[in-house]
MMTF fields as JSON, N, C-alpha, C and O atoms, coordinates in Angstrom:
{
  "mmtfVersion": "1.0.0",
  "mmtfProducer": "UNKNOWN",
  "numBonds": 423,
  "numAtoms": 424,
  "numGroups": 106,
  "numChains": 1,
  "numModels": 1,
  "chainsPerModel": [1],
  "groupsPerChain": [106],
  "chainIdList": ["A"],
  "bondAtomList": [4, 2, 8, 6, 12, 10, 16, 14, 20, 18, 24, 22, 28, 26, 32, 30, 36, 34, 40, 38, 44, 42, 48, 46, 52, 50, 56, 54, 60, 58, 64, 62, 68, 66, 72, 70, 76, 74, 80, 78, 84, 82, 88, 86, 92, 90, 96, 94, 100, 98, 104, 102, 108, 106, 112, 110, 116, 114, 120, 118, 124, 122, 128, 126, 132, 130, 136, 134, 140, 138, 144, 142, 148, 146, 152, 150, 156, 154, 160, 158, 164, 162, 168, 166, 172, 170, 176, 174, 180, 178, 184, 182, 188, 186, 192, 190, 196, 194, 200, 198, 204, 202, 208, 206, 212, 210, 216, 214, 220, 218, 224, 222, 228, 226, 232, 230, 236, 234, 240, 238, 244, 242, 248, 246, 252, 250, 256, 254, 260, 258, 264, 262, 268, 266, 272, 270, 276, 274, 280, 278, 284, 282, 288, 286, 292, 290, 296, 294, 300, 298, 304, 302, 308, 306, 312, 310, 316, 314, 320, 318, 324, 322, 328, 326, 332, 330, 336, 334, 340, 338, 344, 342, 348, 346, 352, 350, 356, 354, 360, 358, 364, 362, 368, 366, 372, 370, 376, 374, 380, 378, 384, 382, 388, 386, 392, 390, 396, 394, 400, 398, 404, 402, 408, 406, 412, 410, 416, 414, 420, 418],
  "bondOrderList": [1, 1, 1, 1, 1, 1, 1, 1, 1, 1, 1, 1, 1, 1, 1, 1, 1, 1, 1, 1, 1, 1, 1, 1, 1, 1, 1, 1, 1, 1, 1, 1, 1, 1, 1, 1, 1, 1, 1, 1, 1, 1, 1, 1, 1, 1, 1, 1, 1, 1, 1, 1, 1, 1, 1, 1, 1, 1, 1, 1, 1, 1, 1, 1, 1, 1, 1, 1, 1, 1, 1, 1, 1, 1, 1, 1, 1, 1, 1, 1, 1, 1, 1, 1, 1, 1, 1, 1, 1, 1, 1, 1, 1, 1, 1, 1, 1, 1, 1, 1, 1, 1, 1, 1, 1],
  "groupList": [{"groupName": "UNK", "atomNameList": ["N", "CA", "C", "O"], "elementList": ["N", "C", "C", "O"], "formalChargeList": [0, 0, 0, 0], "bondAtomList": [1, 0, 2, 1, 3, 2], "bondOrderList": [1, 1, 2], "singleLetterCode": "X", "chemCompType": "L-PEPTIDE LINKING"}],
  "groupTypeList": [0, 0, 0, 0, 0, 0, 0, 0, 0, 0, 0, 0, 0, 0, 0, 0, 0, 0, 0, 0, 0, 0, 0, 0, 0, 0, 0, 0, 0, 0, 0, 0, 0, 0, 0, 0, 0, 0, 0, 0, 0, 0, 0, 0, 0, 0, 0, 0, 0, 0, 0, 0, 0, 0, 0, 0, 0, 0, 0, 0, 0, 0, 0, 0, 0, 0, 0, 0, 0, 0, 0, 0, 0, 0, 0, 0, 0, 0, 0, 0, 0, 0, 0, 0, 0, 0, 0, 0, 0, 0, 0, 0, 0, 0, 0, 0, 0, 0, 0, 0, 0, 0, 0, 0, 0, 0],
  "groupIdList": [1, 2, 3, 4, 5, 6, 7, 8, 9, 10, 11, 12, 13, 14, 15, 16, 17, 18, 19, 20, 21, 22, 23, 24, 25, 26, 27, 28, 29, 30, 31, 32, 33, 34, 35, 36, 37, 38, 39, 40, 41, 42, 43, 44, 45, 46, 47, 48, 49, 50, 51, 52, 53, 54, 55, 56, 57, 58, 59, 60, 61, 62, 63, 64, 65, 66, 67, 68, 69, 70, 71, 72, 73, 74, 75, 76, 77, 78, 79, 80, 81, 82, 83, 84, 85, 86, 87, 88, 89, 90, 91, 92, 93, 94, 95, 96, 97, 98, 99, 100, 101, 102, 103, 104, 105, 106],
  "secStructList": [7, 2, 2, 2, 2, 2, 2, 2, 1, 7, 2, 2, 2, 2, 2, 2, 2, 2, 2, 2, 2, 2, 2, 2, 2, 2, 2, 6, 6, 6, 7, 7, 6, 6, 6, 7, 7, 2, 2, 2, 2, 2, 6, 6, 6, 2, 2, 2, 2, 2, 2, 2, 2, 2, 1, 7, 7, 7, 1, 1, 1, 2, 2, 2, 2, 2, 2, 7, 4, 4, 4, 4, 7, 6, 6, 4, 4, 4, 4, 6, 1, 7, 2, 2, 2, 2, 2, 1, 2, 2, 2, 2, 2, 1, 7, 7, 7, 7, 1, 1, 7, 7, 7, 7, 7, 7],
  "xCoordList": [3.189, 1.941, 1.461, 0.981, 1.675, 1.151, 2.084, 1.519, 3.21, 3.676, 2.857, 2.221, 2.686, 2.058, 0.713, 0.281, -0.238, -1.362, -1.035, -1.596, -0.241, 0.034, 0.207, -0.131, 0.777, 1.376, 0.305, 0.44, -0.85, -1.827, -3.269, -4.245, -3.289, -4.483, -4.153, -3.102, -5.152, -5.019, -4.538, -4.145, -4.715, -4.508, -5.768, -5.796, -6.972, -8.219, -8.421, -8.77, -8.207, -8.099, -7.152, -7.41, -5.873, -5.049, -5.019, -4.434, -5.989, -6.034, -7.051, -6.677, -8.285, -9.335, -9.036, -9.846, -7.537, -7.72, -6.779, -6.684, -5.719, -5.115, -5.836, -5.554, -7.268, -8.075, -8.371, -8.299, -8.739, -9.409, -8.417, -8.769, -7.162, -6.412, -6.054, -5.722, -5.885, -5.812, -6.443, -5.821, -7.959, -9.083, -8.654, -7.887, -8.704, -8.567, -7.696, -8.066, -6.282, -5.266, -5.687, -5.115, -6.589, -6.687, -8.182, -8.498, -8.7, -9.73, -8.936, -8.806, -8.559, -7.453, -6.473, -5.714, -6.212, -5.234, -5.864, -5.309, -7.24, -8.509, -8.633, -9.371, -7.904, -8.268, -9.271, -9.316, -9.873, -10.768, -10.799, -9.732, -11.594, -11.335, -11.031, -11.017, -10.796, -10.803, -9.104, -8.491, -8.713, -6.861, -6.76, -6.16, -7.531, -7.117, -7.213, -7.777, -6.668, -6.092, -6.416, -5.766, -7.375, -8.105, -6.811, -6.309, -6.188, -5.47, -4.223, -4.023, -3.442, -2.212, -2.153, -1.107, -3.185, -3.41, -3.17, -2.124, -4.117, -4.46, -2.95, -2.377, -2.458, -1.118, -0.006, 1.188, -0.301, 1.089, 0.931, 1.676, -0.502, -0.353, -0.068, 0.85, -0.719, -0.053, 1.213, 1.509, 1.845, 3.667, 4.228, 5.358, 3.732, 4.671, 4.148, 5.115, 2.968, 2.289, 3.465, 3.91, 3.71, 4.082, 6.027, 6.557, 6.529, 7.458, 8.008, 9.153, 6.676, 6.667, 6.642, 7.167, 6.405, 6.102, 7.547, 7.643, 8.178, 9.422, 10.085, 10.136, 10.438, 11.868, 11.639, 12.419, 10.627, 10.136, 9.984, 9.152, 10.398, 9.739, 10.85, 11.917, 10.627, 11.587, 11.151, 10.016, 12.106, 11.535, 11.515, 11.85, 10.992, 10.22, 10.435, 11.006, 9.784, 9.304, 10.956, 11.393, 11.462, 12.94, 13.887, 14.72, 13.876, 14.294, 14.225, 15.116, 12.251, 11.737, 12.066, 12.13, 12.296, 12.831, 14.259, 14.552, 15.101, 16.196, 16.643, 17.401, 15.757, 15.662, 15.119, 15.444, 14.276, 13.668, 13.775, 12.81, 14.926, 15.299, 14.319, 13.939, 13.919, 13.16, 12.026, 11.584, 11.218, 10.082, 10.359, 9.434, 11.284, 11.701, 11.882, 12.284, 11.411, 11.466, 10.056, 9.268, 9.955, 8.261, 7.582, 6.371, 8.952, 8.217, 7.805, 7.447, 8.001, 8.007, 6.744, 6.713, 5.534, 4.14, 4.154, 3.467, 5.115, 5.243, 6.098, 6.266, 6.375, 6.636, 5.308, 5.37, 4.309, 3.005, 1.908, 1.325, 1.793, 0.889, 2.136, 3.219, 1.018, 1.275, 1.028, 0.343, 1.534, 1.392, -0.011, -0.553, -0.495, -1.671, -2.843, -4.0, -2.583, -3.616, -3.482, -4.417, -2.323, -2.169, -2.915, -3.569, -3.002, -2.963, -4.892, -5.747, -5.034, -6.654, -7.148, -6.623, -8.853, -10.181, -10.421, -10.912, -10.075, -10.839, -10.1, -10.501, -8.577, -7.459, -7.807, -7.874, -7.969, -8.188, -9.254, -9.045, -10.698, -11.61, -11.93, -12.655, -11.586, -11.703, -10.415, -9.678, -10.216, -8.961, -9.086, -9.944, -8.154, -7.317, -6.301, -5.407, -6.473, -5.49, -4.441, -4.608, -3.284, -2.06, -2.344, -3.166, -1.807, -1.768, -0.353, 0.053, 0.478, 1.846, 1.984, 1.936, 2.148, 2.713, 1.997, 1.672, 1.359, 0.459, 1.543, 2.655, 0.759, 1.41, 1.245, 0.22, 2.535, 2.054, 1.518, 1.771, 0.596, -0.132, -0.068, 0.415, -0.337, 0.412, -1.029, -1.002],
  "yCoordList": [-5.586, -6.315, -6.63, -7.722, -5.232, -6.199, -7.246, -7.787, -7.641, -8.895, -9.726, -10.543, -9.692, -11.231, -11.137, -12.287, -10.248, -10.857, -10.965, -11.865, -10.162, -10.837, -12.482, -13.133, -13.153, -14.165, -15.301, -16.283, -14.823, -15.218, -14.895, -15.586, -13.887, -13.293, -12.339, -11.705, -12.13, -11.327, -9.466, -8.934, -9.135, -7.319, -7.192, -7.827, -6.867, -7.26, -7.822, -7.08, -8.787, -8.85, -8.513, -8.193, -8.465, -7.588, -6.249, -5.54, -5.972, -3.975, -4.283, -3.669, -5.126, -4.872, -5.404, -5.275, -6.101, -6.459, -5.725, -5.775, -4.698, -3.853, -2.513, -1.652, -2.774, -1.665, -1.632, -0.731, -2.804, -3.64, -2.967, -2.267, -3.28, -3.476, -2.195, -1.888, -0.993, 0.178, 1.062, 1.757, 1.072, 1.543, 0.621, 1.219, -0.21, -0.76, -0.364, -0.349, 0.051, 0.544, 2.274, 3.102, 2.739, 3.917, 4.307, 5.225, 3.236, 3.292, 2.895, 3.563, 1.98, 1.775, 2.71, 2.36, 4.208, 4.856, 6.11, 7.175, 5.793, 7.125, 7.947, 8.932, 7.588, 8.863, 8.235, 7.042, 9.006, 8.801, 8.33, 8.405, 7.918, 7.09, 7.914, 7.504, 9.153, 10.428, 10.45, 11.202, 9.594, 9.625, 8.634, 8.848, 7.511, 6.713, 7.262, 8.327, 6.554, 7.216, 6.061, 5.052, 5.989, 4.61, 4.215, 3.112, 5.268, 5.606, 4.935, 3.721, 5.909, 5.043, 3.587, 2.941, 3.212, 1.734, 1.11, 0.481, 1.237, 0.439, 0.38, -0.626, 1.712, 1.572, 1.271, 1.393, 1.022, 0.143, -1.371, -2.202, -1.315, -3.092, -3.172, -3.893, -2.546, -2.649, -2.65, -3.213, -1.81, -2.03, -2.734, -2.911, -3.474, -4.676, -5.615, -6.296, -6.078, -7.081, -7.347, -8.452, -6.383, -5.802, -6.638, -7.558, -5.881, -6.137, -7.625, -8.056, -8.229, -9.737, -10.459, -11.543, -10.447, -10.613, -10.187, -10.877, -9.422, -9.016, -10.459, -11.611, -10.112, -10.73, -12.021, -12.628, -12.613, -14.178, -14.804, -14.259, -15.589, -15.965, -15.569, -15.643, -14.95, -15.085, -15.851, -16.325, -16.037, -16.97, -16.233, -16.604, -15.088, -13.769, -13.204, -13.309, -11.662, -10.1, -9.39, -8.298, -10.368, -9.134, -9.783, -8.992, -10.772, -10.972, -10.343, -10.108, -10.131, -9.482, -7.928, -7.286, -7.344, -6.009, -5.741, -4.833, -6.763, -6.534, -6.305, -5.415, -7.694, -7.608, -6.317, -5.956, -5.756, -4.071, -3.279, -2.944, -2.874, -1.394, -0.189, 0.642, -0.092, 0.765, 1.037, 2.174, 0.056, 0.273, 0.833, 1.132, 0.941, 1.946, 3.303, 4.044, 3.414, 5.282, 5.151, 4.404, 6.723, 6.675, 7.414, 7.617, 7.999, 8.745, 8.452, 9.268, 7.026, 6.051, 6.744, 7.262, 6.53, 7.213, 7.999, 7.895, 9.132, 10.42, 10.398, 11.387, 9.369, 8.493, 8.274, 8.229, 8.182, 7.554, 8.863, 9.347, 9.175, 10.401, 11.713, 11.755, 12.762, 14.365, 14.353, 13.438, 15.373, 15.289, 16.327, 16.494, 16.863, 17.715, 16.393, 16.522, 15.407, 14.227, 13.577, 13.615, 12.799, 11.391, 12.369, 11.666, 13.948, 14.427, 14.956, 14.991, 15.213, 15.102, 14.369, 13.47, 15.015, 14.789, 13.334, 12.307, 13.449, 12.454, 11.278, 10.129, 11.804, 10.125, 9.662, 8.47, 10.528, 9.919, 8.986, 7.836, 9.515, 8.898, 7.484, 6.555, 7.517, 6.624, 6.425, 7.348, 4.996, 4.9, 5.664, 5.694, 6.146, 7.275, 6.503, 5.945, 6.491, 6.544, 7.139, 8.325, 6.766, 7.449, 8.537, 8.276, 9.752, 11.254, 11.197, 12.162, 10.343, 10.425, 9.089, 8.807, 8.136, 7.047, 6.002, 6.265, 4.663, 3.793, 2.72, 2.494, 2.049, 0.95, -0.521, -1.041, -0.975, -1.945, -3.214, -3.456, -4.182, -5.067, -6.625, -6.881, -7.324, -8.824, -9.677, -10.899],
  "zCoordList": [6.994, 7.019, 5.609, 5.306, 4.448, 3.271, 2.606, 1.656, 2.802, 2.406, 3.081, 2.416, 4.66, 5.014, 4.672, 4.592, 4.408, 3.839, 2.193, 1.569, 1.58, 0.151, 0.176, -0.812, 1.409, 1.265, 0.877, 0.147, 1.637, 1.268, 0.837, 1.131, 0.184, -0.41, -1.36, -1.268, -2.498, -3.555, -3.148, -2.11, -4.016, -3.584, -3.425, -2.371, -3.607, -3.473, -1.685, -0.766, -1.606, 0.059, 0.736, 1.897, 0.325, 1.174, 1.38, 2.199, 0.203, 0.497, 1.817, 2.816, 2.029, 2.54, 4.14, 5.058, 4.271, 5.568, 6.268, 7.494, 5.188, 5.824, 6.289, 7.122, 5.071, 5.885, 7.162, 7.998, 7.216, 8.738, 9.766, 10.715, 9.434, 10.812, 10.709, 11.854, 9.815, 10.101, 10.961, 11.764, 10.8, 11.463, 12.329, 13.083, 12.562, 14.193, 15.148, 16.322, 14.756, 15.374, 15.043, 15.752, 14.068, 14.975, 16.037, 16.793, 15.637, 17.035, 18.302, 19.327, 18.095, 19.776, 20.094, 20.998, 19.416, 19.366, 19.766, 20.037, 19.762, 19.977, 18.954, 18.963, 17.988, 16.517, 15.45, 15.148, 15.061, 14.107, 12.882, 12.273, 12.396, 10.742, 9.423, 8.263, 9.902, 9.03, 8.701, 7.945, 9.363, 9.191, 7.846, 6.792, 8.238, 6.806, 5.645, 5.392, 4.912, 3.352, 2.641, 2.913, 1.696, 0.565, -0.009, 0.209, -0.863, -2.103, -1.357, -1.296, -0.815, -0.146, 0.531, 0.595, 0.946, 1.673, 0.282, 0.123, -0.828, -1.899, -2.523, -2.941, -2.478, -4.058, -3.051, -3.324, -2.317, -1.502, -0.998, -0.478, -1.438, -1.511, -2.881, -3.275, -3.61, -4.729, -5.602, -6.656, -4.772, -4.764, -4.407, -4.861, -3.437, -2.414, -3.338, -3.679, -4.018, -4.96, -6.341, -6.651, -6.844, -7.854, -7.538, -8.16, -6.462, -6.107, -5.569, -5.433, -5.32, -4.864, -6.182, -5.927, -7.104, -8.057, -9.38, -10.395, -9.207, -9.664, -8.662, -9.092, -7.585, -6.791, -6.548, -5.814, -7.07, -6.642, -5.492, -4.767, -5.132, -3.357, -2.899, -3.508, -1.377, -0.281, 0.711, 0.744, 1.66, 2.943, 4.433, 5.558, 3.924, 4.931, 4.408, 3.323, 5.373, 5.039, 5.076, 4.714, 5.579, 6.063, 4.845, 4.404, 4.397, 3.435, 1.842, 1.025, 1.781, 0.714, 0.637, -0.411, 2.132, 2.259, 1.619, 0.841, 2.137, 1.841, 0.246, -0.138, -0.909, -1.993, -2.781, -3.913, -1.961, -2.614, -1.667, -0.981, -1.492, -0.561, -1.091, -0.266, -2.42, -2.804, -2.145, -2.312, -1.192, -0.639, 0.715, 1.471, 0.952, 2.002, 2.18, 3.076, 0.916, 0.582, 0.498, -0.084, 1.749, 1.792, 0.86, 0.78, -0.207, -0.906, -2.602, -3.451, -2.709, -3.84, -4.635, -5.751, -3.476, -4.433, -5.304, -6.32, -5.008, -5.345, -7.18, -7.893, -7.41, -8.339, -9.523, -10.752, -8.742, -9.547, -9.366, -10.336, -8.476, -8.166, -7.6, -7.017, -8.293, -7.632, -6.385, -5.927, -5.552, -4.06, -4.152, -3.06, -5.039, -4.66, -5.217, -4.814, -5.945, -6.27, -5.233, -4.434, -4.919, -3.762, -2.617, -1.847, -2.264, -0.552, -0.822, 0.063, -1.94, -1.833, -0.973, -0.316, -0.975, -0.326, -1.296, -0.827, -2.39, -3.043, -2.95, -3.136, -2.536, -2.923, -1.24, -0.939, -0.433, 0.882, 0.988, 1.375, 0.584, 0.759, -0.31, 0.045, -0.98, -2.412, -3.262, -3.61, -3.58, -4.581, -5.892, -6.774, -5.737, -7.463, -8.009, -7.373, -9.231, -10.396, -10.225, -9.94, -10.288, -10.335, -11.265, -12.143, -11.25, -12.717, -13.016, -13.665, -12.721, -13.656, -13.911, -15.109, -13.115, -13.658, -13.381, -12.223, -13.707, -13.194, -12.773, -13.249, -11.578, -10.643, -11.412, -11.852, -11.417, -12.406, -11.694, -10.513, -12.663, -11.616, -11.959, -13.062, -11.452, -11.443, -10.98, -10.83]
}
């Protein structure tokens, strides 16, 4: 999903409409808004941004996948943030700064 709203909107609106549709699929799922994660929504639009931006256009999402196998490791974050920073109270509720490595931005 964040390639197709990258396709057409900044990181800035694509963080905010993957918020949207997150909370939405977990209200329709019956769980609470206490599951979302600010920090991870944000630095993975921010990676796919980043990465769209490296590999130049493709002509789809399965195409752009194929070009960065790297975003298929779920544990890429762990790259940019500590797992005791990214798994905080504070990275959940509010976007954090990477503490090892910053996401680069386009």
């Amino acid at each position: 999903m964040a390639y197709v709203y990258l396709c057409e909107h900044d990181v800035e609106a694509s963080t905010a409409r993957m918020k949207n549709s997150l909370l939405a699929f977990l209200a329709h799922l019956g769980v609470g808004p206490g599951k979302y994660h600010e920090t991870l929504t944000r630095a993975w639009i921010m990676a796919v941004a980043h990465f769209m931006a490296e590999s130049g256009a493709c002509d789809s999402a399965a195409e752009f996948m194929t070009r960065n196998p790297q975003l298929l490791d779920s544990k890429i974050m762990l790259t940019h943030y500590s797992a005791e920073w990214l798994f905080s109270p504070q990275a959940r509720e509010a976007f954090v700064e990477p503490d090892i490595q910053s996401i680069p931005e386009h």
